[in-house]
Structure formats: C-alpha cells, structure tokens
C-alpha cells in the first residue's frame, strides 16, 4: 500500500519540478529581455530658451515614446549585438563618389560624397559631414541607411572613412586613425567648404566619431564657421574615465572590450608591413616589441598603450586619453549641440553620462537626450519581433537638423525685417 502511495506521488513531484523549471526559465527570459521595462519618451536635459522651446515643438521624437520591438528591443545587449552583427535590416546602397586627400605626413585620407536626392525643406544647400564609429567607414550598413535617409531629405552627405578601416585601401604612412585625431575629419570639412562655398554644415558623429567631431569643433572657433549644428550619438566623452569601466564585467563590458580589441588587432595586423616594416619610418617610440605585445593584447587599453598612442608621440596612456577625449573641448562649442545616449548602452557606463548632463545644465546651446532603450547605436523600432529598416536614431538626427535649419532661417528673416524697419526710419 505504501509503495502504491509513493508511486502516485512521484508524478506530482515531477510536475512540480517541471513547473519550477518553466518558471525559472520565464524569469530569466523576462530579466534578460527586460520585458518589464516601460516605454517612455526620452529624458531631456536642457536650459529653457527660445531654441529649446522651438526644438520641442519642431521635433516630435523628443517628446514621443520611443517604442522598440516588443520581444527583444528592451534589451540593450540585443540591440547592441544586432547593430554590431547585422548593422541594419534591408539596408539601401546609396551611390557616392570616393575622394582622396593626401595629408601632410603622407597619409591618404578618404571620404565618400553623396549628393542629395530631393530638395531640402528650406531650399538651402546643406551638407552633413559624418564621422562613423570605431574602425567604421561609409560601407557599413548603419551608415548607408542613415545616408540614404538624409539624401532623401535633401542633404548632401560626406562620410569619413577612418584611416586604415577600409580593407581595400592601403595605408601610405605608418599611422592609423586614433581615438581623437581630427586631422582627417578636418581635411574632409575643408574640402567641402572649398568645393561648395555656399553650403552650410551639419556635423554628425557616431560613437567614437562623436568624440572626434566634438573635439574638432571645440579645438578652435574657426572650425565652427558655417556649421549649423552638431549631433553626437552614443559616445563616451572621456576615455580616461571609461578605461576603468571597460575592464569591469558589469554589463559584460569586459567581453565587449575583448571583441573590439580583437577587431582592432585584425585591422592593425592587416597593415603591419606599413606600420612595422623594416623599411618604414616609424614613430621613434614605436618598437618591434610592440608588435609582439599586440598579438597578446586582450583589451583596447593594451592596444592603445602599446601602439595607438605612439602614432602621435604621447608619453603615457593617461596623456593620450586626456588629450584625445572631447570632454575638455565641449565648453568651446557654441553652435547648437545635441548629445544622444541610451540608458541601457552596455558600452557607456552610467557615470560617464554625468558629463553631458552637467554640460546641458550650463549651456543653452546643448540638449542631452537619454532614451531608456536603444543599446549602442541600435535604436531599432518595430512591432513585435522584426525591426524596421529605419531606426529612431536616423529619424531623430534628421528631424533635429531640419529644425535647426528652420530656426536659422527664421532668425535670418527676423534680422532682415528688423533691418528693413531701420532703413525705413
């Protein structure tokens, strides 16, 4: 009798185990996918001014909910992974012309130029000068998607190809792109200004490119001539502060660090003959032993310390990060500046976001936009599972640029009216 009772109780025990297992799996899924996180408009940090009020009225995306794909869109890791692996879905192939510029040190900088496909909303000639993320170029899918959308909104686009990033373009000097070198971007901007003397500029930077464009504008007031505004998306603002967080396992940053370092190693090693060859005039501090250290590097910091900082003669990693970060140049930017980050970006630690928050509290020209979701350069939109080709980020940047163009047009018209009144008097 006891045996029969024990046997009848076993299925109940197994059912309980199954239910517990299913509950545990569902709990992990809900936590990992962040399904309980709400959708909401982005948090905005800005000074109350005529410009900020105009932007809130003219940019609906600033006050509207950003709704990512239901199943996976609230996970910053999945958004970041999809951007990193896939870029974008059904990415277009805009047609452009590649331009080559010989730098003073013999390096050959390249950028791709795309003409507008429609008339601009205010009828003016406006060029977006775009700086992509780390080791990226104009052929990346997220860049192609953004460029195509900007062209259809009447913008000419010039996209910098980071030095050494294009696999089919050889280096012509022992130097690659670095975290904050603005030489190539500045050369591209100068070319655009000279070739199109009537054009005005909208400056756009993604991730590392955001650091470069902000640093470029803040280096000298002259760099801001004919610049309407600047947009920086998903940058970290201070490499010196970020280096410690990049070595932590929190939010898997150490793993992302390893993946990016591995990619950087591949790019550097693909140019090792030019960078480390015996017949090459290398920077004095760059030695053959640095190549062997490169093979064993597992973080961006090790690569920066052994190779990247030496391209420009920095004596230490600390000096390199301090000089190449845009943080010390942000206060020198006087054109309208929109800084965009995602709260769930696994690459940018929360502590780094105090930099744009503090800046927006002091400067009327700065607006900091912080949506809950989006990951690192993801910002996918969609209903349940499949994302749309165009992202929230693409639409926001163009919407902001359109608003600034209209703001400047309105200011110009007001000035003309005031001048006419003075002349009549």
JSON list of N, CA, C and O in Angstrom, two decimals, residues 196-221:
[
{"chain": "A", "resi": 196, "resn": "UNK", "atom": "N", "xyz": [32.15, 73.62, -52.06]},
{"chain": "A", "resi": 196, "resn": "UNK", "atom": "CA", "xyz": [30.78, 74.13, -52.04]},
{"chain": "A", "resi": 196, "resn": "UNK", "atom": "C", "xyz": [30.73, 75.39, -51.17]},
{"chain": "A", "resi": 196, "resn": "UNK", "atom": "O", "xyz": [30.33, 75.33, -50.00]},
{"chain": "A", "resi": 197, "resn": "UNK", "atom": "N", "xyz": [31.16, 76.52, -51.72]},
{"chain": "A", "resi": 197, "resn": "UNK", "atom": "CA", "xyz": [31.29, 77.74, -50.89]},
{"chain": "A", "resi": 197, "resn": "UNK", "atom": "C", "xyz": [29.98, 78.25, -50.32]},
{"chain": "A", "resi": 197, "resn": "UNK", "atom": "O", "xyz": [30.00, 79.04, -49.37]},
{"chain": "A", "resi": 198, "resn": "UNK", "atom": "N", "xyz": [28.83, 77.82, -50.86]},
{"chain": "A", "resi": 198, "resn": "UNK", "atom": "CA", "xyz": [27.53, 78.29, -50.37]},
{"chain": "A", "resi": 198, "resn": "UNK", "atom": "C", "xyz": [26.92, 77.34, -49.34]},
{"chain": "A", "resi": 198, "resn": "UNK", "atom": "O", "xyz": [25.91, 77.67, -48.72]},
{"chain": "A", "resi": 199, "resn": "UNK", "atom": "N", "xyz": [27.50, 76.15, -49.19]},
{"chain": "A", "resi": 199, "resn": "UNK", "atom": "CA", "xyz": [26.87, 75.16, -48.33]},
{"chain": "A", "resi": 199, "resn": "UNK", "atom": "C", "xyz": [27.07, 75.46, -46.85]},
{"chain": "A", "resi": 199, "resn": "UNK", "atom": "O", "xyz": [28.07, 76.08, -46.46]},
{"chain": "A", "resi": 200, "resn": "UNK", "atom": "N", "xyz": [26.10, 75.06, -46.06]},
{"chain": "A", "resi": 200, "resn": "UNK", "atom": "CA", "xyz": [26.23, 75.09, -44.61]},
{"chain": "A", "resi": 200, "resn": "UNK", "atom": "C", "xyz": [26.33, 73.65, -44.11]},
{"chain": "A", "resi": 200, "resn": "UNK", "atom": "O", "xyz": [25.89, 72.71, -44.78]},
{"chain": "A", "resi": 201, "resn": "UNK", "atom": "N", "xyz": [26.88, 73.48, -42.91]},
{"chain": "A", "resi": 201, "resn": "UNK", "atom": "CA", "xyz": [27.24, 72.14, -42.45]},
{"chain": "A", "resi": 201, "resn": "UNK", "atom": "C", "xyz": [26.42, 71.70, -41.23]},
{"chain": "A", "resi": 201, "resn": "UNK", "atom": "O", "xyz": [26.17, 72.50, -40.32]},
{"chain": "A", "resi": 202, "resn": "UNK", "atom": "N", "xyz": [26.04, 70.43, -41.25]},
{"chain": "A", "resi": 202, "resn": "UNK", "atom": "CA", "xyz": [25.51, 69.76, -40.07]},
{"chain": "A", "resi": 202, "resn": "UNK", "atom": "C", "xyz": [26.51, 68.66, -39.73]},
{"chain": "A", "resi": 202, "resn": "UNK", "atom": "O", "xyz": [26.78, 67.78, -40.56]},
{"chain": "A", "resi": 203, "resn": "UNK", "atom": "N", "xyz": [27.08, 68.71, -38.55]},
{"chain": "A", "resi": 203, "resn": "UNK", "atom": "CA", "xyz": [28.14, 67.79, -38.15]},
{"chain": "A", "resi": 203, "resn": "UNK", "atom": "C", "xyz": [27.53, 66.64, -37.36]},
{"chain": "A", "resi": 203, "resn": "UNK", "atom": "O", "xyz": [26.80, 66.87, -36.39]},
{"chain": "A", "resi": 204, "resn": "UNK", "atom": "N", "xyz": [27.84, 65.39, -37.77]},
{"chain": "A", "resi": 204, "resn": "UNK", "atom": "CA", "xyz": [27.25, 64.22, -37.13]},
{"chain": "A", "resi": 204, "resn": "UNK", "atom": "C", "xyz": [28.36, 63.22, -36.80]},
{"chain": "A", "resi": 204, "resn": "UNK", "atom": "O", "xyz": [29.20, 62.90, -37.66]},
{"chain": "A", "resi": 205, "resn": "UNK", "atom": "N", "xyz": [28.35, 62.70, -35.57]},
{"chain": "A", "resi": 205, "resn": "UNK", "atom": "CA", "xyz": [29.33, 61.69, -35.17]},
{"chain": "A", "resi": 205, "resn": "UNK", "atom": "C", "xyz": [28.66, 60.55, -34.42]},
{"chain": "A", "resi": 205, "resn": "UNK", "atom": "O", "xyz": [27.81, 60.78, -33.56]},
{"chain": "A", "resi": 206, "resn": "UNK", "atom": "N", "xyz": [29.05, 59.33, -34.77]},
{"chain": "A", "resi": 206, "resn": "UNK", "atom": "CA", "xyz": [28.52, 58.15, -34.11]},
{"chain": "A", "resi": 206, "resn": "UNK", "atom": "C", "xyz": [29.61, 57.49, -33.26]},
{"chain": "A", "resi": 206, "resn": "UNK", "atom": "O", "xyz": [30.70, 57.21, -33.77]},
{"chain": "A", "resi": 207, "resn": "UNK", "atom": "N", "xyz": [29.31, 57.24, -31.99]},
{"chain": "A", "resi": 207, "resn": "UNK", "atom": "CA", "xyz": [30.22, 56.56, -31.08]},
{"chain": "A", "resi": 207, "resn": "UNK", "atom": "C", "xyz": [31.57, 57.28, -31.05]},
{"chain": "A", "resi": 207, "resn": "UNK", "atom": "O", "xyz": [31.63, 58.46, -30.73]},
{"chain": "A", "resi": 208, "resn": "UNK", "atom": "N", "xyz": [32.66, 56.60, -31.40]},
{"chain": "A", "resi": 208, "resn": "UNK", "atom": "CA", "xyz": [33.97, 57.25, -31.43]},
{"chain": "A", "resi": 208, "resn": "UNK", "atom": "C", "xyz": [33.94, 58.48, -32.31]},
{"chain": "A", "resi": 208, "resn": "UNK", "atom": "O", "xyz": [34.61, 59.49, -32.02]},
{"chain": "A", "resi": 209, "resn": "UNK", "atom": "N", "xyz": [33.16, 58.43, -33.39]},
{"chain": "A", "resi": 209, "resn": "UNK", "atom": "CA", "xyz": [33.03, 59.59, -34.26]},
{"chain": "A", "resi": 209, "resn": "UNK", "atom": "C", "xyz": [32.44, 60.79, -33.56]},
{"chain": "A", "resi": 209, "resn": "UNK", "atom": "O", "xyz": [32.74, 61.94, -33.89]},
{"chain": "A", "resi": 210, "resn": "UNK", "atom": "N", "xyz": [31.57, 60.55, -32.56]},
{"chain": "A", "resi": 210, "resn": "UNK", "atom": "CA", "xyz": [31.02, 61.64, -31.76]},
{"chain": "A", "resi": 210, "resn": "UNK", "atom": "C", "xyz": [32.11, 62.36, -30.99]},
{"chain": "A", "resi": 210, "resn": "UNK", "atom": "O", "xyz": [32.08, 63.59, -30.85]},
{"chain": "A", "resi": 211, "resn": "UNK", "atom": "N", "xyz": [33.06, 61.61, -30.47]},
{"chain": "A", "resi": 211, "resn": "UNK", "atom": "CA", "xyz": [34.19, 62.21, -29.77]},
{"chain": "A", "resi": 211, "resn": "UNK", "atom": "C", "xyz": [35.01, 63.07, -30.71]},
{"chain": "A", "resi": 211, "resn": "UNK", "atom": "O", "xyz": [35.41, 64.20, -30.38]},
{"chain": "A", "resi": 212, "resn": "UNK", "atom": "N", "xyz": [35.27, 62.55, -31.91]},
{"chain": "A", "resi": 212, "resn": "UNK", "atom": "CA", "xyz": [36.11, 63.27, -32.88]},
{"chain": "A", "resi": 212, "resn": "UNK", "atom": "C", "xyz": [35.45, 64.58, -33.32]},
{"chain": "A", "resi": 212, "resn": "UNK", "atom": "O", "xyz": [36.10, 65.62, -33.36]},
{"chain": "A", "resi": 213, "resn": "UNK", "atom": "N", "xyz": [34.15, 64.54, -33.65]},
{"chain": "A", "resi": 213, "resn": "UNK", "atom": "CA", "xyz": [33.52, 65.76, -34.16]},
{"chain": "A", "resi": 213, "resn": "UNK", "atom": "C", "xyz": [33.40, 66.82, -33.07]},
{"chain": "A", "resi": 213, "resn": "UNK", "atom": "O", "xyz": [33.57, 68.02, -33.35]},
{"chain": "A", "resi": 214, "resn": "UNK", "atom": "N", "xyz": [33.12, 66.42, -31.84]},
{"chain": "A", "resi": 214, "resn": "UNK", "atom": "CA", "xyz": [33.04, 67.39, -30.75]},
{"chain": "A", "resi": 214, "resn": "UNK", "atom": "C", "xyz": [34.40, 67.98, -30.44]},
{"chain": "A", "resi": 214, "resn": "UNK", "atom": "O", "xyz": [34.53, 69.19, -30.19]},
{"chain": "A", "resi": 215, "resn": "UNK", "atom": "N", "xyz": [35.40, 67.16, -30.47]},
{"chain": "A", "resi": 215, "resn": "UNK", "atom": "CA", "xyz": [36.77, 67.65, -30.24]},
{"chain": "A", "resi": 215, "resn": "UNK", "atom": "C", "xyz": [37.17, 68.62, -31.36]},
{"chain": "A", "resi": 215, "resn": "UNK", "atom": "O", "xyz": [37.76, 69.67, -31.10]},
{"chain": "A", "resi": 216, "resn": "UNK", "atom": "N", "xyz": [36.85, 68.26, -32.59]},
{"chain": "A", "resi": 216, "resn": "UNK", "atom": "CA", "xyz": [37.18, 69.11, -33.75]},
{"chain": "A", "resi": 216, "resn": "UNK", "atom": "C", "xyz": [36.54, 70.49, -33.61]},
{"chain": "A", "resi": 216, "resn": "UNK", "atom": "O", "xyz": [37.21, 71.52, -33.77]},
{"chain": "A", "resi": 217, "resn": "UNK", "atom": "N", "xyz": [35.26, 70.53, -33.29]},
{"chain": "A", "resi": 217, "resn": "UNK", "atom": "CA", "xyz": [34.57, 71.82, -33.19]},
{"chain": "A", "resi": 217, "resn": "UNK", "atom": "C", "xyz": [35.11, 72.65, -32.03]},
{"chain": "A", "resi": 217, "resn": "UNK", "atom": "O", "xyz": [35.20, 73.88, -32.13]},
{"chain": "A", "resi": 218, "resn": "UNK", "atom": "N", "xyz": [35.47, 72.00, -30.94]},
{"chain": "A", "resi": 218, "resn": "UNK", "atom": "CA", "xyz": [35.93, 72.72, -29.76]},
{"chain": "A", "resi": 218, "resn": "UNK", "atom": "C", "xyz": [37.39, 73.13, -29.80]},
{"chain": "A", "resi": 218, "resn": "UNK", "atom": "O", "xyz": [37.83, 73.94, -28.97]},
{"chain": "A", "resi": 219, "resn": "UNK", "atom": "N", "xyz": [38.13, 72.60, -30.76]},
{"chain": "A", "resi": 219, "resn": "UNK", "atom": "CA", "xyz": [39.57, 72.92, -30.83]},
{"chain": "A", "resi": 219, "resn": "UNK", "atom": "C", "xyz": [39.82, 74.38, -31.16]},
{"chain": "A", "resi": 219, "resn": "UNK", "atom": "O", "xyz": [40.76, 74.99, -30.65]},
{"chain": "A", "resi": 220, "resn": "UNK", "atom": "N", "xyz": [39.01, 74.94, -32.04]},
{"chain": "A", "resi": 220, "resn": "UNK", "atom": "CA", "xyz": [39.16, 76.34, -32.42]},
{"chain": "A", "resi": 220, "resn": "UNK", "atom": "C", "xyz": [37.83, 76.89, -32.91]},
{"chain": "A", "resi": 220, "resn": "UNK", "atom": "O", "xyz": [37.03, 76.16, -33.52]},
{"chain": "A", "resi": 221, "resn": "UNK", "atom": "N", "xyz": [37.59, 78.16, -32.67]},
{"chain": "A", "resi": 221, "resn": "UNK", "atom": "CA", "xyz": [36.34, 78.80, -33.09]},
{"chain": "A", "resi": 221, "resn": "UNK", "atom": "C", "xyz": [36.19, 78.75, -34.61]},
{"chain": "A", "resi": 221, "resn": "UNK", "atom": "O", "xyz": [35.07, 78.66, -35.14]}
]
